[in-house]
Short mmCIF file of C-alpha atoms in Angstrom, two decimals:
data_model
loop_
_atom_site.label_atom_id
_atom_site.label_comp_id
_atom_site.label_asym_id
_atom_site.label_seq_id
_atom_site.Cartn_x
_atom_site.Cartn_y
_atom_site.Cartn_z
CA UNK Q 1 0.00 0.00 0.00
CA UNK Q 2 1.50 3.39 -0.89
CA UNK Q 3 1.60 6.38 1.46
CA UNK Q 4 -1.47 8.02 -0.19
CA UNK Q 5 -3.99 5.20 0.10
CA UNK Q 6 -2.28 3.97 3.49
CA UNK Q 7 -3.22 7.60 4.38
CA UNK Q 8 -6.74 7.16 3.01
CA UNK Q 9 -7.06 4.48 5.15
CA UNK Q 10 -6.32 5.79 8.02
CA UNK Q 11 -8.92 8.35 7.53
CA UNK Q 12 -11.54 6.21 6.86
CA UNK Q 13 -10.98 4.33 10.16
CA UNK Q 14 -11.02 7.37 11.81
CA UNK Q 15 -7.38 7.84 12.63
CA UNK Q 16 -7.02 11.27 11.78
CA UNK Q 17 -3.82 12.09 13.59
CA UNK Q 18 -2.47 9.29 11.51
CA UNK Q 19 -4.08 10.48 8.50
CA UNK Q 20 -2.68 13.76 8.79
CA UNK Q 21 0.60 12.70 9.06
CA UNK Q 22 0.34 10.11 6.10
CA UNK Q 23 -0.71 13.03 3.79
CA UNK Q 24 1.54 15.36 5.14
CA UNK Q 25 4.27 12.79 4.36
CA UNK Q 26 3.19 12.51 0.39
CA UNK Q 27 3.12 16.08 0.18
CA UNK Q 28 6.84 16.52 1.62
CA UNK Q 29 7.52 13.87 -1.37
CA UNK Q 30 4.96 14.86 -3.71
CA UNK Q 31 4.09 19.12 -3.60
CA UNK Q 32 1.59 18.87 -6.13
CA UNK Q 33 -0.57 16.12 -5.02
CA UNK Q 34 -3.59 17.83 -5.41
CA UNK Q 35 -5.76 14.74 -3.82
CA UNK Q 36 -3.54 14.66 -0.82
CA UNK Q 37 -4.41 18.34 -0.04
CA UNK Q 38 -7.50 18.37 -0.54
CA UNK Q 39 -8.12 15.26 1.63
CA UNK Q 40 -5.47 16.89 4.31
CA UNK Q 41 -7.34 20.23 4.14
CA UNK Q 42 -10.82 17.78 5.06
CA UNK Q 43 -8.81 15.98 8.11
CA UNK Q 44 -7.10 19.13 9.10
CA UNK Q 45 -11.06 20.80 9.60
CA UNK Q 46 -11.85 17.38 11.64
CA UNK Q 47 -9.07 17.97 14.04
CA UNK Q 48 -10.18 21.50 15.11
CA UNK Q 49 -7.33 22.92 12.88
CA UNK Q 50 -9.76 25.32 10.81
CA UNK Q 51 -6.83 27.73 9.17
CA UNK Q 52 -5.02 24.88 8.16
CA UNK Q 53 -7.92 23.68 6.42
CA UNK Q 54 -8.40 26.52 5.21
CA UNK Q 55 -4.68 26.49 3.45
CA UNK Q 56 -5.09 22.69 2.40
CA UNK Q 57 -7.87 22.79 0.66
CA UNK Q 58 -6.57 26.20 -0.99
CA UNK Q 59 -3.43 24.76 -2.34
CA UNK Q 60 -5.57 21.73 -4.11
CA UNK Q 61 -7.61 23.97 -5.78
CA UNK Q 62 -4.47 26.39 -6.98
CA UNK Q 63 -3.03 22.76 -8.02
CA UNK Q 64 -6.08 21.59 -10.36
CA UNK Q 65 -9.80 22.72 -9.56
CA UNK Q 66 -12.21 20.49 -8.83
CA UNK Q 67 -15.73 20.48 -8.33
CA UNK Q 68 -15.73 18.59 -5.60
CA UNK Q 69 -12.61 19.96 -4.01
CA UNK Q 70 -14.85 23.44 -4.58
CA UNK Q 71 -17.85 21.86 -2.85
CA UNK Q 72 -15.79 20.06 -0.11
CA UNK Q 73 -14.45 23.96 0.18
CA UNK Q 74 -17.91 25.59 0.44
CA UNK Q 75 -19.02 23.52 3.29
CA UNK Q 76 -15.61 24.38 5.64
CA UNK Q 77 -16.09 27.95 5.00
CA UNK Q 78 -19.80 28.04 5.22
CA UNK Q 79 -19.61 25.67 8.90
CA UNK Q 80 -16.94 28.33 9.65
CA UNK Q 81 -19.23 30.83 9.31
CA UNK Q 82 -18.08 32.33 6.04
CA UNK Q 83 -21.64 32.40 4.21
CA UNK Q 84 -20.62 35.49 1.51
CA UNK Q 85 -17.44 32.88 0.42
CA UNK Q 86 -19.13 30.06 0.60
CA UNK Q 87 -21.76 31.01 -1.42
CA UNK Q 88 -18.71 31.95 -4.32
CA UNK Q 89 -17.03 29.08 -4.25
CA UNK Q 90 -20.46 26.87 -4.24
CA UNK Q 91 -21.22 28.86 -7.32
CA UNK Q 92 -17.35 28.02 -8.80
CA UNK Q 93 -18.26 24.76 -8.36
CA UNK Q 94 -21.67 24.68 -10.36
CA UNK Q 95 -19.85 26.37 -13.50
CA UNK Q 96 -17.76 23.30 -13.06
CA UNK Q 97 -20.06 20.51 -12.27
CA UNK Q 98 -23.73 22.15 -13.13
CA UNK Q 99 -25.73 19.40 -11.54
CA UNK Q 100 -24.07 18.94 -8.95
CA UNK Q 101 -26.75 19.03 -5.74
CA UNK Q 102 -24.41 19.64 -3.15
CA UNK Q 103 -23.42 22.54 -4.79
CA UNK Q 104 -26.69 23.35 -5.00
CA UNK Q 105 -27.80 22.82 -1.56
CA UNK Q 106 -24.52 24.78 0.05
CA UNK Q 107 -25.30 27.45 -2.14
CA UNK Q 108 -28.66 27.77 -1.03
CA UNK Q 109 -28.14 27.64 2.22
CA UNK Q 110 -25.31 29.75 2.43
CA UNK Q 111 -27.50 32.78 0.73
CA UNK Q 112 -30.70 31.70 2.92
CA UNK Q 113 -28.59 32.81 6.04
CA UNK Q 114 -27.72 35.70 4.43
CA UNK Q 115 -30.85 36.97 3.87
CA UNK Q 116 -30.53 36.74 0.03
CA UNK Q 117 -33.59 35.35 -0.42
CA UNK Q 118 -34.70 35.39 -4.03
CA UNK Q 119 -31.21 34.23 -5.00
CA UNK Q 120 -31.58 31.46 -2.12
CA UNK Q 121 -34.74 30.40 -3.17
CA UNK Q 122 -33.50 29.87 -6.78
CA UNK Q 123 -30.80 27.80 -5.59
CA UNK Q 124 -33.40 25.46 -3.54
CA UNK Q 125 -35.12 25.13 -6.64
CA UNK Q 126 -32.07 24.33 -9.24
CA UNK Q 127 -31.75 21.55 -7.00
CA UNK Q 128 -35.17 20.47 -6.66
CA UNK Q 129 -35.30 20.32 -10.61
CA UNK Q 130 -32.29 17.99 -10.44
CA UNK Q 131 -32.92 16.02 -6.91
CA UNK Q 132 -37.05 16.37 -6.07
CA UNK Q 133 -36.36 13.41 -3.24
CA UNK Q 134 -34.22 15.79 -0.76
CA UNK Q 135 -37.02 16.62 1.70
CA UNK Q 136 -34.88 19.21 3.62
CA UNK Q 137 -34.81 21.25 0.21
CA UNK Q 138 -38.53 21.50 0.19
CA UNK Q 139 -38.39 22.12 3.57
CA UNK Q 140 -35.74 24.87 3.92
CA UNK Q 141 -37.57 26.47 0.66
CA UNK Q 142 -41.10 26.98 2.45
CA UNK Q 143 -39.03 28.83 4.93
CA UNK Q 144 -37.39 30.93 2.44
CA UNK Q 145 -41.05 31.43 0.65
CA UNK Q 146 -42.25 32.00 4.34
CA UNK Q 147 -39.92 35.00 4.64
CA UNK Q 148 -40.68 36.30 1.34
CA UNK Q 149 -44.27 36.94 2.27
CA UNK Q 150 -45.85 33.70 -0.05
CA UNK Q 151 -47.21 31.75 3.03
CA UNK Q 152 -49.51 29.51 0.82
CA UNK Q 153 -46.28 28.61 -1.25
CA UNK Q 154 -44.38 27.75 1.89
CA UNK Q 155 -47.57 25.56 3.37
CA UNK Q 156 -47.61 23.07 -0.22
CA UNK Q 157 -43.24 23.65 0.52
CA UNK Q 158 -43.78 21.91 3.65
CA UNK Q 159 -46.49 19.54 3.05
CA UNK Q 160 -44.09 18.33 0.27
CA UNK Q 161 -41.13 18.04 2.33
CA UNK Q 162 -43.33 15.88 5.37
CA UNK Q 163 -44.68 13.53 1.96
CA UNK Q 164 -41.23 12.82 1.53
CA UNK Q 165 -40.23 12.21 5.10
CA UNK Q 166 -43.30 12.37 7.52
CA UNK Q 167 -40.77 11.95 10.38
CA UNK Q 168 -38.85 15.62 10.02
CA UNK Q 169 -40.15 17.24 13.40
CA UNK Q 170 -38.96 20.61 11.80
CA UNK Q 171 -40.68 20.21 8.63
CA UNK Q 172 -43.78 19.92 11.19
CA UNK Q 173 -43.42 23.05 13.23
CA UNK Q 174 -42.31 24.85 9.98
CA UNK Q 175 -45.60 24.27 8.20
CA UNK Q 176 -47.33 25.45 11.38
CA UNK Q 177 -45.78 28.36 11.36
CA UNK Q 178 -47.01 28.67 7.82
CA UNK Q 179 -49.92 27.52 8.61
CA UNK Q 180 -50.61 30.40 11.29
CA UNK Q 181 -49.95 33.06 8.52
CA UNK Q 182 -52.23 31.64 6.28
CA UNK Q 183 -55.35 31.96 8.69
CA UNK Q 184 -55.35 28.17 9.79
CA UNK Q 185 -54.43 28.28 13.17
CA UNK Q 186 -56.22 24.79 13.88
CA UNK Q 187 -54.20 23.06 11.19
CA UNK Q 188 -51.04 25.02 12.73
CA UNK Q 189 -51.97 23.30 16.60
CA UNK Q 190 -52.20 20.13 14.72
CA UNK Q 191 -48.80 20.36 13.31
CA UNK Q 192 -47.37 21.19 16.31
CA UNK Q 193 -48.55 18.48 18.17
CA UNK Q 194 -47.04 16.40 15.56
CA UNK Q 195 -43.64 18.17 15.86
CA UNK Q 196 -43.96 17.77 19.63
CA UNK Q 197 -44.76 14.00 19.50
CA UNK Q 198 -41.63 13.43 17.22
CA UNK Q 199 -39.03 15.24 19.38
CA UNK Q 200 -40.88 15.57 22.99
CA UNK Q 201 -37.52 17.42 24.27
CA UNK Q 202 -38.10 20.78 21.64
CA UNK Q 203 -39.56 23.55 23.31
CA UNK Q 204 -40.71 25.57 20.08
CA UNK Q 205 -43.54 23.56 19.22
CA UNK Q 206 -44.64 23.35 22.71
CA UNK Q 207 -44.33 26.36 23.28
CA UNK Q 208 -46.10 27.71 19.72
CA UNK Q 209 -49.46 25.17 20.42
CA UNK Q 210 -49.33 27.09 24.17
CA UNK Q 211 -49.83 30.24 21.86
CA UNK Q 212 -52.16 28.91 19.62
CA UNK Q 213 -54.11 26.91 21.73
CA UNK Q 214 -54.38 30.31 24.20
CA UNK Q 215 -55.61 32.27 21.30
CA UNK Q 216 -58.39 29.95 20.29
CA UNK Q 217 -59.26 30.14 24.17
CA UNK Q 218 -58.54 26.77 25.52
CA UNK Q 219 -56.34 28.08 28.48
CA UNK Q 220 -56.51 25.12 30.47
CA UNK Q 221 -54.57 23.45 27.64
CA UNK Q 222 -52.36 26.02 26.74
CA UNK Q 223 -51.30 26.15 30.77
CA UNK Q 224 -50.37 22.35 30.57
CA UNK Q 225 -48.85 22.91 27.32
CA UNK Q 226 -46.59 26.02 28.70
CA UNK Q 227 -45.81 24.44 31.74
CA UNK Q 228 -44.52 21.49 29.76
CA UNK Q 229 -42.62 23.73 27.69
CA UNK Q 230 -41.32 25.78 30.64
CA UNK Q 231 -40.13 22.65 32.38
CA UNK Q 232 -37.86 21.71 29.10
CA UNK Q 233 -36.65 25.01 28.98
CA UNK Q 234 -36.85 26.93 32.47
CA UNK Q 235 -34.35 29.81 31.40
CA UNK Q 236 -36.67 30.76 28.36
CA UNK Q 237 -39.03 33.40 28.87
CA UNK Q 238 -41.29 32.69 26.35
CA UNK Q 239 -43.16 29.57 27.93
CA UNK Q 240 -43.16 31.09 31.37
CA UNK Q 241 -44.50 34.47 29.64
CA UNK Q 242 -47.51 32.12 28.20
CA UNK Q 243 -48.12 30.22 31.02
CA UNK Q 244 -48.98 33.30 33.20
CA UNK Q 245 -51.18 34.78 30.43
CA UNK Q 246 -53.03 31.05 30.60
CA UNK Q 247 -53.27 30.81 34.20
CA UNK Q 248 -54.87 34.56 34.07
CA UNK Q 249 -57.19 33.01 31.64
CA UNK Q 250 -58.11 30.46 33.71
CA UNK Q 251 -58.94 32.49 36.34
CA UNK Q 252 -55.93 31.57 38.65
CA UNK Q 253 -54.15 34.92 39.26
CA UNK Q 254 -52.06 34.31 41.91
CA UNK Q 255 -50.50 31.55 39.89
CA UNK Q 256 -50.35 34.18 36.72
CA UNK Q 257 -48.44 36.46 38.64
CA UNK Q 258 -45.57 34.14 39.94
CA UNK Q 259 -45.22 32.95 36.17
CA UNK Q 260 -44.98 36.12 34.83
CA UNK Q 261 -42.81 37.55 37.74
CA UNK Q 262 -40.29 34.62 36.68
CA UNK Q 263 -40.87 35.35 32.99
CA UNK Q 264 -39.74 39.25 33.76
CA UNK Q 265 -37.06 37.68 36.19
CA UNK Q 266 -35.56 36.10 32.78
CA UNK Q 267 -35.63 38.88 30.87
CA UNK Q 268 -36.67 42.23 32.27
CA UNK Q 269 -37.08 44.57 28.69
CA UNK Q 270 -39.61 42.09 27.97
CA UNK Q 271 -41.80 44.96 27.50
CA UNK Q 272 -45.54 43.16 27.14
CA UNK Q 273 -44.99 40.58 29.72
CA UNK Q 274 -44.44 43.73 32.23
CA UNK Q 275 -47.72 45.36 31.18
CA UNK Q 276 -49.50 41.70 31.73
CA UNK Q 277 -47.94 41.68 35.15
CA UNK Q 278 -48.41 45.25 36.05
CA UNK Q 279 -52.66 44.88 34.82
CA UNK Q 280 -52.67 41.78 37.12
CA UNK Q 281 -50.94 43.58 40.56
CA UNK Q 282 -52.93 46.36 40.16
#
């Protein structure tokens, strides 16, 4: 076995120390290895060694670019936080290698956190054309559409995503936030409980069926539901915020007012949960 698959090997099995040697060792021998680079550069991000990653996968691509040395690329700068470059080299990559759904997906999700949304949502949806199976595509597009102000888009977004994979809790609580902003806030409590049932340690969904389930006026419900949520999560504001506005529902303002005391106690410029407390002392 030569020093570059021995090297190889020793990644695959999850000796990375060893790995990183190995390649290191071809490239004393060998400068312009490009596949040892790129495959240091990948071992070097592993490690915790992010500028040397950085360099590695660099010098591949100054040795012979390649798509999927670009794609590998994309995804170390966009984990690193490095959305506006990752986005440019994702898009390198697709002039190289146009169908290429990695490329695809990193570039859409590097200009979804950017806020570029038109440009994010075409992205989802060059993909989509070329891979309609990847149910966290659909997903992540009805929250682009979501943000974009085309709620009814994002709802058949999300139902599409959940046909493909019925079992994605955030596909769930996405569409009920969709749901809400198309008017259907008993199809949104739905959804929720579904998320809820999937992942029963996620406060969001929780907590968002305490809100919905307090605005169709079911507050004995949306106190159990809070409470819940609260007890997952007893440094967020937010359920103990909603469990004193059900308790005060539910005629129980005593209870309200330690709630909401703790809610304020969490994060005093919470501005409406002070009013709520204040109308309740006085």
């Amino acid at each position: 076995m030569d020093g570059f698959a021995a090297a190889v090997a020793a990644e695959r099995a999850g000796r990375l120390v060893d790995a990183r040697a190995g390649y290191l060792a071809v490239l004393e021998r060998k400068p312009g290895h490009a596949a040892a680079a790129h495959r240091l550069g990948l071992v070097a991000f592993r490690l915790g060694r992010a500028g040397e990653a950085v360099q590695w996968l660099q010098k591949s691509l100054a040795i012979r670019e390649d798509a999927e040395v670009l794609i590998d690329f994309g995804e170390v700068l966009r984990a690193l936080g490095q959305f506006e470059a990752a986005a440019a080299v994702h898009a390198a990559a697709l002039k190289r290698s146009p169908d290429a759904p990695d490329a695809w997906f990193g570039r859409a999700v590097a200009l979804h956190t950017l806020g570029r949304l038109a440009e994010a949502e075409a992205a989802y949806r060059g993909l989509l054309a070329r891979r309609p199976d990847v149910a966290e595509a659909h997903d992540n597009l009805g929250v682009c559409l979501l943000r974009l102000g085309r709620a009814a888009e994002a709802v058949a977004a999300h139902r599409e995503a959940l046909r493909r994979n019925p079992d994605a809790a955030g596909a769930w609580n996405n569409l009920a936030s969709a749901l809400q902003a198309t008017g259907q806030p008993a199809a949104a409590a739905d959804a929720c409980r579904e998320a809820a049932m999937l992942r029963p340690d996620w406060v969001a969904p929780r907590h968002n069926l305490a809100c919905l389930t307090l605005d169709a006026g079911d507050a004995a419900e949306a106190a159990a539901t809070a409470r819940r949520a609260a007890t997952l999560a007893p440094d967020d504001t937010g359920p103990w915020g909603v469990l004193g506005r059900a308790l005060r529902d539910a005629g129980r303002p005593e209870d309200a007012v330690t709630a909401l005391a703790h809610a304020l106690a969490l994060d005093p410029t919470d501005a409406g949960t002070a009013l709520d407390l204040a109308e309740l002392l006085r």
